[in-house]
């Protein structure tokens, strides 16, 4: 086991604060059962004097570590020696100025940016975290790795296992709860795919039990090393903005790994003297999977110095249970009612002055169509960020000149079913996929035109519609 001296794991609950070695893989506090952070001993940390210094590494892209959009920032997640890092070229993603979408959101031109994580090797932001978890798994000598997933974590795990040949992927998915694009990836990349009767929340509970029993390395975002990798999404956003901090980061919320990672990233950058203030964070739930919104905005749950109101949380979950309420949204990636990173997400909102909103499937799909028409393709969950920004703008929480970054977490081709149904000319297809979920109209549909196989008719139709 070769880890960097400065790194260890520490319980996030301040009144506990128990620490354990980097080599531990239980991913829960040995004393109180709380979540763990990867922490660094400030005295031994070697962070650059300014973030700009990291840019020099662009010039040396032949080095796989400098090529990686995660490991280029290795000084800011120094838990493994560089020679132990496992990378497949993740993090080559872009921040795109999106004026057409800005108009839809209600922002002035030049104020909205989309961080397109769909460009990762497996097509979602998960690869940022997976390279970090894989590096840790390799440090501890793991041979098998498992996750529960709504599809993207499993796709990423499957890609990393097949690309490196170092581990066997075991993935747990709820039956019928994963889009075809993502299921295709798991199968094509040779993962052992376990479909259990139930949904993501059921699968998440089971995979933790199985991982513990069989000693399998867990790569869900309860794994704090995953979140170290996901911090770099924010580093790349800052890099693309020439190291200026935006006013808002807007991100979809599912298991709440991203918001937790982003909060930690900004907290550390402030602590290490690399930025002066964090941006504000907005987390967007789907209305059919809105635990975070309900707990934070409706019931007032707060981080409260790490002393969470557990009675409030338990009461909420007991209500869900009593109603037999299950998460239900077209944005299947965030169809989650029991987010494992809830405490870390509360901490992130506290540190960054955050808010939570919920958006309907209708709002998500309309925003997704606008994102697509604006030049980037994303899956439904990703578009929740844009729908949420629009809502926050309408409420006046965002002002028209705020600089806003929405995270597009996954690629359009992850879930073609939702997209095709939205644009479909066939009412039955629309009803089957979307109508059932309360989506009433495809507000911005781009419908294929039906023309008979006749040259004159084809030309007439093109002249009419173009
Ligand atoms: N967007 C996409 C495309 C996702 O796949 C996920 C999570 C999220 C947003 C939510 O991110 O969990 O960090 O709040 N997908 C997980 C999975 C749960 O299994 O692929 P989060």
Short mmCIF file of C-alpha atoms and ligand atoms in Angstrom, two decimals:
data_model
loop_
_atom_site.label_atom_id
_atom_site.label_comp_id
_atom_site.label_asym_id
_atom_site.label_seq_id
_atom_site.Cartn_x
_atom_site.Cartn_y
_atom_site.Cartn_z
CA UNK A 1 0.00 0.00 0.00
CA UNK A 2 1.65 3.20 -1.18
CA UNK A 3 -0.25 6.36 -0.30
CA UNK A 4 0.84 9.92 0.09
CA UNK A 5 1.85 10.85 3.63
CA UNK A 6 -0.39 13.88 3.76
CA UNK A 7 -3.65 11.99 3.16
CA UNK A 8 -5.97 10.19 5.57
CA UNK A 9 -9.71 9.64 6.03
CA UNK A 10 -11.69 11.64 8.57
CA UNK A 11 -15.28 11.49 9.83
CA UNK A 12 -17.25 14.53 8.65
CA UNK A 13 -19.08 14.85 11.97
CA UNK A 14 -17.08 17.53 13.80
CA UNK A 15 -17.85 16.26 17.31
CA UNK A 16 -16.55 12.83 16.25
CA UNK A 17 -13.76 13.62 13.80
CA UNK A 18 -12.34 10.09 14.03
CA UNK A 19 -9.62 9.39 11.50
CA UNK A 20 -8.49 6.27 9.71
CA UNK A 21 -5.85 5.24 7.24
CA UNK A 22 -6.09 5.84 3.49
CA UNK A 23 -6.04 2.05 3.09
CA UNK A 24 -9.40 1.53 4.82
CA UNK A 25 -12.23 0.58 2.46
CA UNK A 26 -15.24 0.45 4.81
CA UNK A 27 -16.11 4.05 3.83
CA UNK A 28 -17.97 4.67 7.08
CA UNK A 29 -16.57 6.15 10.26
CA UNK A 30 -15.17 3.39 12.49
CA UNK A 31 -16.47 5.21 15.59
CA UNK A 32 -19.88 6.71 14.74
CA UNK A 33 -20.81 5.28 11.34
CA UNK A 34 -20.84 8.73 9.69
CA UNK A 35 -19.56 9.63 6.23
CA UNK A 36 -15.83 10.09 5.65
CA UNK A 37 -13.81 12.74 3.86
CA UNK A 38 -10.41 12.30 2.30
CA UNK A 39 -8.46 14.84 4.34
CA UNK A 40 -4.97 16.24 4.00
CA UNK A 41 -2.44 17.30 6.58
CA UNK A 42 -1.91 20.98 5.77
CA UNK A 43 1.69 20.94 6.94
CA UNK A 44 2.65 18.29 4.39
CA UNK A 45 0.51 19.54 1.56
CA UNK A 46 2.23 20.94 -1.53
CA UNK A 47 -0.41 23.04 -3.26
CA UNK A 48 0.61 25.45 -6.00
CA UNK A 49 0.91 29.14 -5.11
CA UNK A 50 -1.71 30.01 -7.72
CA UNK A 51 -4.11 27.90 -9.76
CA UNK A 52 -2.61 29.33 -12.95
CA UNK A 53 0.54 27.29 -12.32
CA UNK A 54 -1.39 24.13 -13.19
CA UNK A 55 -2.02 25.37 -16.73
CA UNK A 56 1.59 24.74 -17.66
CA UNK A 57 0.76 21.03 -17.70
CA UNK A 58 -1.34 21.52 -20.83
CA UNK A 59 1.91 21.87 -22.72
CA UNK A 60 2.86 18.31 -21.81
CA UNK A 61 -0.14 16.32 -22.94
CA UNK A 62 2.01 13.34 -23.90
CA UNK A 63 2.14 12.58 -20.18
CA UNK A 64 -1.15 10.73 -19.44
CA UNK A 65 -1.43 12.44 -16.05
CA UNK A 66 -1.23 15.88 -17.57
CA UNK A 67 -3.59 14.84 -20.35
CA UNK A 68 -6.22 13.78 -17.79
CA UNK A 69 -8.64 16.54 -16.82
CA UNK A 70 -8.61 15.03 -13.34
CA UNK A 71 -4.94 14.35 -12.66
CA UNK A 72 -3.71 17.61 -14.14
CA UNK A 73 -4.96 18.88 -10.75
CA UNK A 74 -3.28 16.12 -8.75
CA UNK A 75 -1.78 18.56 -6.23
CA UNK A 76 -5.34 19.28 -5.10
CA UNK A 77 -6.22 15.61 -4.53
CA UNK A 78 -2.89 14.20 -3.40
CA UNK A 79 -3.83 10.85 -1.94
CA UNK A 80 -1.83 8.65 -4.31
CA UNK A 81 1.66 8.86 -5.76
CA UNK A 82 1.52 9.75 -9.47
CA UNK A 83 2.95 6.40 -10.54
CA UNK A 84 -0.07 4.64 -9.01
CA UNK A 85 -2.70 6.68 -10.80
CA UNK A 86 -5.03 4.85 -13.18
CA UNK A 87 -6.32 7.05 -15.96
CA UNK A 88 -8.17 6.41 -19.21
CA UNK A 89 -8.07 10.01 -20.44
CA UNK A 90 -11.11 11.23 -18.51
CA UNK A 91 -12.06 14.86 -18.02
CA UNK A 92 -11.51 16.20 -21.56
CA UNK A 93 -14.66 18.25 -21.18
CA UNK A 94 -15.65 21.75 -22.20
CA UNK A 95 -17.30 24.79 -20.73
CA UNK A 96 -19.43 26.29 -23.45
CA UNK A 97 -20.95 29.75 -23.49
CA UNK A 98 -24.60 29.16 -24.36
CA UNK A 99 -26.39 32.34 -25.36
CA UNK A 100 -29.48 30.71 -26.85
CA UNK A 101 -30.03 28.72 -23.66
CA UNK A 102 -29.29 31.86 -21.62
CA UNK A 103 -32.25 33.48 -23.34
CA UNK A 104 -34.46 30.58 -22.27
CA UNK A 105 -33.19 30.73 -18.70
CA UNK A 106 -33.65 34.51 -18.63
CA UNK A 107 -30.02 35.60 -18.43
CA UNK A 108 -28.19 38.15 -20.52
CA UNK A 109 -25.99 36.86 -23.35
CA UNK A 110 -22.60 35.75 -22.10
CA UNK A 111 -23.85 34.95 -18.60
CA UNK A 112 -24.75 31.26 -18.96
CA UNK A 113 -22.17 28.50 -19.41
CA UNK A 114 -22.76 24.79 -19.80
CA UNK A 115 -20.13 22.42 -18.43
CA UNK A 116 -20.47 19.43 -20.74
CA UNK A 117 -19.44 16.29 -18.88
CA UNK A 118 -21.00 14.09 -21.55
CA UNK A 119 -17.62 14.16 -23.31
CA UNK A 120 -16.06 11.75 -20.84
CA UNK A 121 -15.01 8.28 -22.08
CA UNK A 122 -18.16 6.65 -20.69
CA UNK A 123 -20.34 9.65 -21.53
CA UNK A 124 -20.94 11.08 -18.06
CA UNK A 125 -19.24 12.97 -15.23
CA UNK A 126 -18.80 9.71 -13.34
CA UNK A 127 -15.42 9.07 -14.97
CA UNK A 128 -13.98 11.98 -12.96
CA UNK A 129 -14.74 10.08 -9.79
CA UNK A 130 -14.09 6.61 -11.12
CA UNK A 131 -10.45 7.30 -12.01
CA UNK A 132 -9.90 8.40 -8.40
CA UNK A 133 -11.76 5.42 -6.92
CA UNK A 134 -9.89 3.08 -9.26
CA UNK A 135 -6.58 4.56 -8.24
CA UNK A 136 -7.50 3.96 -4.61
CA UNK A 137 -8.78 0.45 -5.37
CA UNK A 138 -5.46 -0.32 -6.97
CA UNK A 139 -3.58 1.06 -3.96
CA UNK A 140 -5.45 -1.36 -1.69
CA UNK A 141 -5.11 -4.29 -4.11
CA UNK A 142 -8.81 -4.79 -4.87
CA UNK A 143 -9.74 -7.41 -7.49
CA UNK A 144 -13.50 -6.82 -7.70
CA UNK A 145 -15.44 -3.56 -7.65
CA UNK A 146 -19.17 -3.06 -7.23
CA UNK A 147 -21.79 -0.33 -7.38
CA UNK A 148 -25.52 0.21 -7.35
CA UNK A 149 -26.49 2.48 -10.16
CA UNK A 150 -29.14 4.31 -12.11
CA UNK A 151 -26.83 3.57 -15.03
CA UNK A 152 -23.97 6.01 -15.29
CA UNK A 153 -21.84 4.85 -12.38
CA UNK A 154 -22.21 1.30 -13.67
CA UNK A 155 -21.28 2.34 -17.22
CA UNK A 156 -18.22 4.12 -15.90
CA UNK A 157 -17.17 1.19 -13.71
CA UNK A 158 -17.66 -1.19 -16.64
CA UNK A 159 -15.53 1.00 -18.90
CA UNK A 160 -12.73 1.35 -16.36
CA UNK A 161 -12.68 -2.41 -15.69
CA UNK A 162 -12.63 -3.34 -19.35
CA UNK A 163 -10.15 -0.63 -20.34
CA UNK A 164 -7.64 -1.48 -17.61
CA UNK A 165 -8.29 -5.20 -17.24
CA UNK A 166 -7.46 -4.85 -13.57
CA UNK A 167 -10.76 -5.59 -11.91
CA UNK A 168 -14.08 -7.38 -12.33
CA UNK A 169 -17.12 -5.09 -12.40
CA UNK A 170 -20.22 -6.13 -10.47
CA UNK A 171 -23.16 -3.82 -10.87
CA UNK A 172 -26.57 -3.71 -9.19
CA UNK A 173 -29.45 -2.11 -11.01
CA UNK A 174 -33.16 -1.88 -10.34
CA UNK A 175 -35.19 -3.85 -12.88
CA UNK A 176 -36.57 -1.64 -15.63
CA UNK A 177 -34.95 1.37 -13.98
CA UNK A 178 -32.08 2.04 -16.33
CA UNK A 179 -32.06 3.57 -19.78
CA UNK A 180 -31.01 1.49 -22.76
CA UNK A 181 -27.88 3.49 -23.54
CA UNK A 182 -26.50 2.80 -20.07
CA UNK A 183 -27.56 -0.84 -19.93
CA UNK A 184 -25.89 -1.30 -23.32
CA UNK A 185 -22.63 -0.02 -21.89
CA UNK A 186 -22.66 -2.35 -18.88
CA UNK A 187 -23.33 -5.36 -21.09
CA UNK A 188 -20.96 -4.42 -23.88
CA UNK A 189 -18.07 -3.81 -21.49
CA UNK A 190 -18.54 -7.17 -19.83
CA UNK A 191 -19.74 -6.19 -16.36
CA UNK A 192 -21.46 -8.79 -14.20
CA UNK A 193 -24.90 -7.17 -14.20
CA UNK A 194 -27.29 -7.98 -11.36
CA UNK A 195 -30.82 -6.76 -11.92
CA UNK A 196 -32.73 -6.88 -8.66
CA UNK A 197 -36.46 -6.43 -8.23
CA UNK A 198 -36.69 -2.95 -6.80
CA UNK A 199 -35.31 0.49 -7.49
CA UNK A 200 -32.02 2.32 -6.95
CA UNK A 201 -32.64 2.84 -3.25
CA UNK A 202 -33.10 -0.93 -2.80
CA UNK A 203 -30.01 -1.69 -4.90
CA UNK A 204 -27.92 0.80 -2.92
CA UNK A 205 -28.74 -0.92 0.37
CA UNK A 206 -27.99 -4.35 -1.05
CA UNK A 207 -24.70 -3.49 -2.68
CA UNK A 208 -23.35 -2.14 0.61
CA UNK A 209 -24.30 -5.38 2.37
CA UNK A 210 -22.80 -7.52 -0.39
CA UNK A 211 -19.60 -5.46 -0.63
CA UNK A 212 -19.09 -5.79 3.13
CA UNK A 213 -19.82 -9.53 3.17
CA UNK A 214 -17.65 -10.43 0.18
CA UNK A 215 -14.93 -7.82 0.62
CA UNK A 216 -15.69 -6.20 -2.73
CA UNK A 217 -14.48 -2.64 -3.34
CA UNK A 218 -17.42 -0.21 -3.43
CA UNK A 219 -17.33 2.61 -6.01
CA UNK A 220 -20.58 4.42 -5.21
CA UNK A 221 -20.19 8.03 -4.16
CA UNK A 222 -20.28 7.03 -0.48
CA UNK A 223 -16.65 6.26 -1.34
CA UNK A 224 -14.85 9.52 -0.48
CA UNK A 225 -12.13 8.94 -3.07
CA UNK A 226 -14.76 9.17 -5.82
CA UNK A 227 -15.60 12.66 -4.66
CA UNK A 228 -11.96 13.71 -4.75
CA UNK A 229 -12.02 13.06 -8.49
CA UNK A 230 -15.30 14.91 -8.95
CA UNK A 231 -13.82 18.03 -7.35
CA UNK A 232 -11.91 18.53 -10.57
CA UNK A 233 -15.10 19.34 -12.52
CA UNK A 234 -15.05 22.61 -10.60
CA UNK A 235 -11.34 23.13 -11.19
CA UNK A 236 -11.94 22.84 -14.92
CA UNK A 237 -14.85 25.28 -14.73
CA UNK A 238 -12.57 27.82 -13.04
CA UNK A 239 -9.80 27.11 -15.51
CA UNK A 240 -12.15 27.75 -18.45
CA UNK A 241 -13.28 31.01 -16.82
CA UNK A 242 -9.65 32.08 -16.53
CA UNK A 243 -9.72 31.35 -12.81
CA UNK A 244 -12.59 33.69 -12.10
CA UNK A 245 -15.21 32.33 -9.73
CA UNK A 246 -18.75 32.40 -11.21
CA UNK A 247 -21.75 33.55 -9.18
CA UNK A 248 -23.64 30.25 -9.34
CA UNK A 249 -23.04 26.58 -10.00
CA UNK A 250 -26.27 24.70 -10.77
CA UNK A 251 -26.22 20.92 -10.59
CA UNK A 252 -28.79 18.12 -10.68
CA UNK A 253 -29.11 16.25 -7.39
CA UNK A 254 -29.51 12.48 -7.09
CA UNK A 255 -27.27 10.71 -4.61
CA UNK A 256 -25.76 14.16 -3.91
CA UNK A 257 -22.17 13.18 -4.64
CA UNK A 258 -21.51 16.04 -7.04
CA UNK A 259 -22.75 18.84 -4.81
CA UNK A 260 -20.74 17.34 -1.94
CA UNK A 261 -17.61 17.19 -4.06
CA UNK A 262 -18.12 20.72 -5.37
CA UNK A 263 -18.60 22.13 -1.89
CA UNK A 264 -15.43 20.42 -0.70
CA UNK A 265 -13.51 21.69 -3.72
CA UNK A 266 -14.42 25.30 -3.05
CA UNK A 267 -13.96 25.03 0.69
CA UNK A 268 -10.44 23.71 0.17
CA UNK A 269 -9.58 26.30 -2.47
CA UNK A 270 -10.54 29.04 -0.02
CA UNK A 271 -8.70 27.32 2.84
CA UNK A 272 -5.57 26.87 0.73
CA UNK A 273 -5.65 30.51 -0.33
CA UNK A 274 -6.29 29.79 -4.01
CA UNK A 275 -9.62 31.63 -4.35
CA UNK A 276 -11.18 34.35 -2.20
CA UNK A 277 -14.84 33.28 -2.16
CA UNK A 278 -16.85 30.25 -3.26
CA UNK A 279 -19.69 30.53 -5.78
CA UNK A 280 -23.21 29.76 -4.60
CA UNK A 281 -24.52 26.26 -5.24
CA UNK A 282 -27.99 25.33 -6.48
CA UNK A 283 -29.07 21.69 -6.40
CA UNK A 284 -31.99 20.67 -8.59
CA UNK A 285 -34.13 17.65 -7.76
CA UNK A 286 -36.70 16.10 -10.03
CA UNK A 287 -40.13 16.67 -8.48
CA UNK A 288 -40.69 12.89 -8.41
CA UNK A 289 -37.49 12.32 -6.41
CA UNK A 290 -37.28 15.39 -4.23
CA UNK A 291 -36.04 14.28 -0.82
CA UNK A 292 -33.34 16.94 -0.68
CA UNK A 293 -35.78 19.68 -1.64
CA UNK A 294 -38.32 18.50 0.93
CA UNK A 295 -35.80 18.21 3.73
CA UNK A 296 -33.81 21.38 3.05
CA UNK A 297 -36.33 23.86 1.69
CA UNK A 298 -39.65 22.65 3.07
CA UNK A 299 -38.66 21.24 6.47
CA UNK A 300 -35.60 23.38 7.08
CA UNK A 301 -33.01 20.66 7.68
CA UNK A 302 -29.52 22.17 8.00
CA UNK A 303 -25.94 21.05 8.49
CA UNK A 304 -25.99 22.73 11.89
CA UNK A 305 -22.32 22.21 12.63
CA UNK A 306 -22.65 18.51 11.86
CA UNK A 307 -25.46 17.94 14.37
CA UNK A 308 -28.23 16.88 12.01
CA UNK A 309 -31.85 16.64 13.12
CA UNK A 310 -32.05 12.87 12.72
CA UNK A 311 -35.65 12.76 13.98
CA UNK A 312 -36.68 15.00 11.09
CA UNK A 313 -34.86 12.80 8.57
CA UNK A 314 -36.20 9.55 10.02
CA UNK A 315 -39.70 11.03 10.16
CA UNK A 316 -39.53 11.97 6.50
CA UNK A 317 -38.39 8.51 5.44
CA UNK A 318 -41.05 6.90 7.64
CA UNK A 319 -43.65 8.99 5.80
CA UNK A 320 -42.32 7.82 2.44
CA UNK A 321 -42.48 4.26 3.71
CA UNK A 322 -46.03 4.64 5.02
CA UNK A 323 -47.17 5.99 1.65
CA UNK A 324 -45.10 3.32 -0.12
CA UNK A 325 -43.70 6.26 -2.08
CA UNK A 326 -41.11 5.40 -4.70
CA UNK A 327 -38.95 7.82 -6.65
CA UNK A 328 -40.46 8.39 -10.11
CA UNK A 329 -39.11 10.66 -12.83
CA UNK A 330 -38.23 10.54 -16.53
CA UNK A 331 -34.78 11.70 -15.38
CA UNK A 332 -33.96 8.12 -14.36
CA UNK A 333 -30.37 9.05 -13.43
CA UNK A 334 -31.67 11.00 -10.43
CA UNK A 335 -34.59 8.74 -9.56
CA UNK A 336 -33.39 8.45 -5.97
CA UNK A 337 -35.24 9.05 -2.72
CA UNK A 338 -32.56 8.20 -0.18
CA UNK A 339 -29.40 10.09 -1.11
CA UNK A 340 -26.40 8.61 0.69
CA UNK A 341 -24.46 11.87 0.72
CA UNK A 342 -27.18 13.92 2.42
CA UNK A 343 -24.98 15.16 5.31
CA UNK A 344 -22.13 16.18 3.01
CA UNK A 345 -24.56 17.96 0.70
CA UNK A 346 -25.97 19.92 3.65
CA UNK A 347 -22.42 20.90 4.59
CA UNK A 348 -21.74 22.03 1.02
CA UNK A 349 -24.84 24.24 0.96
CA UNK A 350 -23.83 25.73 4.29
CA UNK A 351 -20.33 26.51 3.04
CA UNK A 352 -21.46 27.95 -0.28
CA UNK A 353 -24.78 29.59 0.55
CA UNK A 354 -26.81 27.03 -1.36
CA UNK A 355 -30.40 26.50 -2.38
CA UNK A 356 -32.42 23.49 -3.56
CA UNK A 357 -35.26 23.48 -6.08
CA UNK A 358 -37.41 20.83 -7.72
CA UNK A 359 -38.51 20.76 -11.34
CA UNK A 360 -41.18 18.68 -13.07
CA UNK A 361 -40.54 16.19 -15.85
CA UNK A 362 -42.25 18.66 -18.20
CA UNK A 363 -39.78 21.39 -17.24
CA UNK A 364 -36.86 18.98 -17.54
CA UNK A 365 -37.77 17.83 -21.05
CA UNK A 366 -38.49 21.33 -22.32
CA UNK A 367 -35.13 22.52 -20.96
CA UNK A 368 -33.44 19.50 -22.52
CA UNK A 369 -34.90 20.37 -25.93
CA UNK A 370 -33.54 23.91 -25.55
CA UNK A 371 -30.10 22.60 -24.61
CA UNK A 372 -30.18 20.31 -27.66
CA UNK A 373 -31.28 23.11 -29.96
CA UNK A 374 -28.45 25.19 -28.47
CA UNK A 375 -25.84 22.71 -29.64
CA UNK A 376 -25.13 20.28 -26.80
CA UNK A 377 -26.88 16.97 -26.25
CA UNK A 378 -27.66 15.91 -22.72
CA UNK A 379 -29.75 13.31 -20.96
CA UNK A 380 -32.89 14.33 -19.02
CA UNK A 381 -31.27 14.46 -15.55
CA UNK A 382 -28.66 16.91 -16.81
CA UNK A 383 -31.30 19.27 -18.13
CA UNK A 384 -32.72 19.56 -14.62
CA UNK A 385 -29.88 22.02 -13.99
CA UNK A 386 -31.06 24.32 -16.80
CA UNK A 387 -34.73 23.97 -15.81
CA UNK A 388 -33.70 24.78 -12.24
CA UNK A 389 -31.69 27.84 -13.27
CA UNK A 390 -34.74 29.09 -15.17
CA UNK A 391 -36.89 28.64 -12.10
CA UNK A 392 -34.38 30.44 -9.89
CA UNK A 393 -34.23 33.27 -12.41
CA UNK A 394 -38.02 33.56 -12.42
CA UNK A 395 -37.99 33.71 -8.64
CA UNK A 396 -35.38 36.45 -8.77
CA UNK A 397 -32.84 34.34 -6.87
CA UNK A 398 -30.56 34.57 -9.90
CA UNK A 399 -30.25 38.02 -11.37
CA UNK A 400 -30.08 38.66 -15.08
CA UNK A 401 -26.38 39.49 -15.00
CA UNK A 402 -25.22 36.69 -12.73
CA UNK A 403 -22.59 34.44 -14.21
CA UNK A 404 -24.12 30.97 -14.04
CA UNK A 405 -22.66 27.55 -14.81
CA UNK A 406 -25.04 24.62 -15.30
CA UNK A 407 -23.51 21.17 -15.20
CA UNK A 408 -24.59 18.87 -18.03
CA UNK A 409 -23.80 15.60 -16.31
CA UNK A 410 -24.47 13.06 -19.04
CA UNK A 411 -24.60 12.65 -22.81
CA UNK A 412 -27.76 12.80 -24.90
CA UNK A 413 -27.27 9.26 -26.26
CA UNK A 414 -27.48 7.81 -22.76
CA UNK A 415 -31.26 7.94 -23.01
CA UNK A 416 -32.49 8.17 -26.60
CA UNK A 417 -35.93 6.86 -25.62
CA UNK A 418 -36.92 10.05 -23.80
CA UNK A 419 -35.62 12.25 -26.61
CA UNK A 420 -37.31 10.33 -29.40
CA UNK A 421 -40.61 10.19 -27.52
CA UNK A 422 -40.50 13.97 -26.97
CA UNK A 423 -39.97 14.71 -30.65
CA UNK A 424 -42.14 11.86 -31.90
CA UNK A 425 -44.93 12.36 -34.40
CA UNK A 426 -46.64 9.31 -32.95
CA UNK A 427 -48.96 10.19 -30.07
CA UNK A 428 -48.83 6.61 -28.76
CA UNK A 429 -45.04 6.74 -28.36
CA UNK A 430 -45.34 10.08 -26.57
CA UNK A 431 -48.07 8.79 -24.26
CA UNK A 432 -46.29 5.53 -23.44
CA UNK A 433 -43.00 7.12 -22.46
CA UNK A 434 -43.95 10.61 -21.30
CA UNK A 435 -47.72 11.04 -21.04
CA UNK A 436 -47.83 8.46 -18.25
CA UNK A 437 -45.47 10.65 -16.24
CA UNK A 438 -47.66 13.71 -16.45
CA UNK A 439 -45.78 15.32 -19.35
CA UNK A 440 -48.53 17.10 -21.28
CA UNK A 441 -46.80 18.56 -24.30
CA UNK A 442 -43.57 18.55 -26.22
CA UNK A 443 -43.32 22.34 -26.17
CA UNK A 444 -40.22 22.52 -28.35
CA UNK A 445 -40.63 19.34 -30.40
CA UNK A 446 -38.76 19.09 -33.68
CA UNK A 447 -40.94 16.58 -35.49
CA UNK A 448 -39.83 14.57 -38.49
CA UNK A 449 -41.97 15.33 -41.52
CA UNK A 450 -43.65 12.41 -43.23
CA UNK A 451 -43.35 12.48 -47.00
CA UNK A 452 -44.12 9.88 -49.63
CA UNK A 453 -41.25 8.58 -51.72
CA UNK A 454 -41.81 11.07 -54.52
CA UNK A 455 -39.26 13.64 -55.66
CA UNK A 456 -41.75 16.48 -56.16
CA UNK A 457 -43.39 15.85 -52.82
CA UNK A 458 -40.00 15.78 -51.08
CA UNK A 459 -38.91 19.04 -52.69
CA UNK A 460 -42.24 20.68 -51.87
CA UNK A 461 -41.96 19.64 -48.24
CA UNK A 462 -38.38 20.93 -47.92
CA UNK A 463 -39.32 24.26 -49.46
CA UNK A 464 -42.29 24.52 -47.14
CA UNK A 465 -40.44 23.77 -43.91
CA UNK A 466 -36.97 25.21 -44.42
N1 LIG B 1 -26.81 13.35 -13.58
C1 LIG B 1 -26.54 12.15 -14.06
C2 LIG B 1 -26.49 11.99 -15.54
C3 LIG B 1 -26.33 11.06 -13.18
O1 LIG B 1 -26.07 9.86 -13.68
C4 LIG B 1 -26.43 11.26 -11.80
C5 LIG B 1 -26.24 10.17 -10.86
C6 LIG B 1 -26.71 12.56 -11.35
C7 LIG B 1 -26.88 13.58 -12.27
C8 LIG B 1 -26.80 12.86 -9.90
O2 LIG B 1 -25.56 13.01 -9.35
O3 LIG B 1 -25.69 11.42 -7.48
O4 LIG B 1 -23.89 13.12 -7.61
O5 LIG B 1 -26.23 13.81 -7.13
N2 LIG B 1 -26.18 8.96 -11.19
C9 LIG B 1 -25.84 7.88 -10.27
C10 LIG B 1 -25.62 6.59 -11.04
C11 LIG B 1 -26.70 7.77 -9.10
O6 LIG B 1 -25.83 5.51 -10.48
O7 LIG B 1 -25.20 6.65 -12.18
P1 LIG B 1 -25.31 12.85 -7.79
#
